[in-house]
C-alpha angles and dihedrals in degrees: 000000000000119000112277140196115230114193106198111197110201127350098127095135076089094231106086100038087040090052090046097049084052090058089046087052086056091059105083088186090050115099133148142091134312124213112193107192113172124158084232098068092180084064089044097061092029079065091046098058090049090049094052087044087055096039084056102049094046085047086236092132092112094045101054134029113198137187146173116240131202094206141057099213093051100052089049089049101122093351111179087192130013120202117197111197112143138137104237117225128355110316098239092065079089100082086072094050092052120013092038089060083042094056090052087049094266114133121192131179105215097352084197090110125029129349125078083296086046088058097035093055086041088056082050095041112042100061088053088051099046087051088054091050087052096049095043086058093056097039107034109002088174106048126109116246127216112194117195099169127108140268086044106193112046089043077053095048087049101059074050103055100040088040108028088178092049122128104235148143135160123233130205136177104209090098093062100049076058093050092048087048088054097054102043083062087052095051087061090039091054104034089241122150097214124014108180112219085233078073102068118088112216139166101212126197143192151022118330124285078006092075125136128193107231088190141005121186127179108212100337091327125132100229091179106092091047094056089042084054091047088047086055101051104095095215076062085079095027104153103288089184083116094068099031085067092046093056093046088052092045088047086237090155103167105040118117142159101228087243090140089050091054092047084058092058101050087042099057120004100262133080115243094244096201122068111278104256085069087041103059088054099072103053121040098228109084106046098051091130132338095260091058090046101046087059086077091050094244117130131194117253102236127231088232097052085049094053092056103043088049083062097038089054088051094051098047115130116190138229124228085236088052085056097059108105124246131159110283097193104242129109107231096115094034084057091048105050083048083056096045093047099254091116143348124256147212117186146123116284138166107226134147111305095253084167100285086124110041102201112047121074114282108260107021106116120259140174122248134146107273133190112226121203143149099336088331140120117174121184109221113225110255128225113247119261131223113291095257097049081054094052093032089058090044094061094049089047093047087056089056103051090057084048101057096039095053093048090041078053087040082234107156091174078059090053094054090061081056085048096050095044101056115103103243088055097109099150125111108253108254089051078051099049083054095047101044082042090053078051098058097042089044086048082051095048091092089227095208 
């Protein structure tokens, strides 16, 4: 694999770029240059001088450069792979995006991707990511972007729509956390000690965080009517509130059982293929009130907690033994060597609808399974869906198209059409039209 020079944007909360350059350490055949740029420089260099100490301890320094950088167009300057994983915006901006709808009786579990939070984070969001498409045409037209931030596929939308030639995909780990949970069911139905996730073959569809496996087979087996039969025992679904509360006690905010998942399923004929907090977002159902949602075990991430650990983040000074490099089970580098021509790879990606999903708009970005290769990213065609997971995504598409257009168009009475038409907006509209206005004024306040 030849050298290669890696531009990481963001990251500066010293725990993803920390976790990728791990991976990277892992890669013997992997070499080149790494350019840190976050608006926050302090973090960036914060970031370089643990990557040199762990350079150094995996003995790794004559493998990797690496180097923070005060610009943005400087670090993106020849730029072989861009990763985009940033928090857009002060993190206690957050409180408008969750405890403002709360306030109004609107609950929601992660509020990063859809829901009054999800559109709020996407008006922060967007204009930084138009202004990197336009920078990455300038700097490094040809190079292949990875984009981690929520919500995904508007941040996605917006490289594109800035930079219609631009490389890019986004990439998310929530199908995997529903792969592993599928395995670990077919350990127990075959009798089998280990059963990688890699081995489970899906067909995966959607909008990100909104995804559904159609199918799931174990070595040629279709694993679909078992979990159909699982999804139709009722102490499947038997009140989970006690663990909810443990886990709220424990702070085991994202745990979950994949019971929602499950519900979708025996709703309508496909697996919610995201946890179960993402997934509760995106259908009203399920966060009608706490007590409803903690009988599926699923509880809601509070501001306050993600306020701390933001600082806490901040503040995190490493060990030589926490810089030792171990898997950390995404695919960032996977999906780097397959660009740069080391492997071949098959994995979920958002990417442009070419035609890979059939019923949602050309264009808009979905998620589907892809096969990376040599300068090369390939969507794989879906199958279709149910009719209502088809008509269930649309709606939430169709919401996002309104979304990125108004704030491409900085049209925030636009965005408003995007805000009453989410599902959890259950408000009349005048109450919404205060709310989303308390929103806006909270978004203007210049939080620093």
């Amino acid at each position: 694999m030849k050298s290669t020079n890696i531009c990481i944007i963001g990251g500066g909360s010293r725990q993803w770029a920390i976790s990728f350059m791990k991976d990277l350490m892992l890669k013997e055949m992997t070499s080149g240059h790494i350019a840190l740029y976050d608006i926050d420089f302090e973090a960036a260099k914060n970031n370089e001088s643990v990557a040199r100490r762990m350079f150094k301890i995996n003995k790794a320094e004559n493998r990797f450069s690496v180097d923070a950088v005060e610009s943005a167009e400087k670090a993106l300057t020849e730029a072989d792979l861009v990763i985009i994983s940033i928090e857009p915006g002060d993190t206690r901006y957050r409180f408008g995006d969750l405890v403002l709808p709360e306030q109004y009786g609107i609950l929601q579990t992660v509020g990063d991707t859809t829901g009054p939070g999800g559109l709020f984070r996407a008006r922060r969001a967007l204009p930084v990511f138009f202004e990197y498409a336009r920078l990455i045409e300038k700097c490094c037209p040809n190079a292949w972007v990875i984009n981690y931030t929520n919500p995904m596929t508007l941040c996605t939308a917006a490289l594109y729509k800035a930079f219609p030639n631009i490389k890019a995909f986004g990439c998310c780990h929530e199908v995997f956390h529903l792969e592993e949970f599928i395995a670990h069911l077919a350990e127990k139905w075959f009798g089998v000690e280990k059963i990688d996730r890699h081995e489970i073959n899906v067909n995966i569809t959607g909008v990100n965080h909104f995804t559904w496996f159609t199918s799931a087979s174990w070595n040629g087996i279709d694993l679909m009517p078992r979990l159909k039969e699982l999804a139709n025992k009722a102490q499947t679904f038997a009140d989970k509130t006690d663990i909810a509360k443990q886990r709220i006690a424990e702070e085991k905010w994202f745990d979950c059982d994949q019971l929602i998942s499950l519900e979708l399923l025996r709703r309508f004929g496909a697996l919610g293929a995201a946890g179960d907090r993402h997934l509760a977002e995106f259908v009203p159902w399920f966060l009608s009130d706490e007590e409803k949602l903690h009988t599926y075990g699923v509880i809601r991430t509070p501001y306050a907690w993600r306020e701390a650990e933001a600082k806490r983040k901040r503040e995190k000074q490493f060990t030589d033994e926490e810089l030792i490099a171990k898997p950390s089970g995404e695919e960032g580098v996977e999906i780097m060597r397959a660009l740069m021509g080391d492997q071949t790879l098959i994995t979920n990606m958002n990417m442009p609808n070419i035609g890979q999903i059939t019923y949602l708009p050309k264009g808009h970005i979905v998620e589907t399974n892809g096969v990376l290769s040599a300068n090369s990213v390939r969507p794989l065609i879906a199958e279709e869906p149910p009719t209502a997971v088809k008509a269930l995504v649309s709606r939430i598409a169709s919401e996002q198209e309104i979304a990125l257009n108004a704030i491409w168009e900085n049209d925030d009475e636009k965005l408003f059409e995007a805000f009453l038409l989410d599902p959890l907006m259950k408000l009349p509209i005048a109450t919404a039209r205060e709310l989303f206005n308390n929103m806006i004024d909270f978004a203007n306040s210049n939080v620093r």
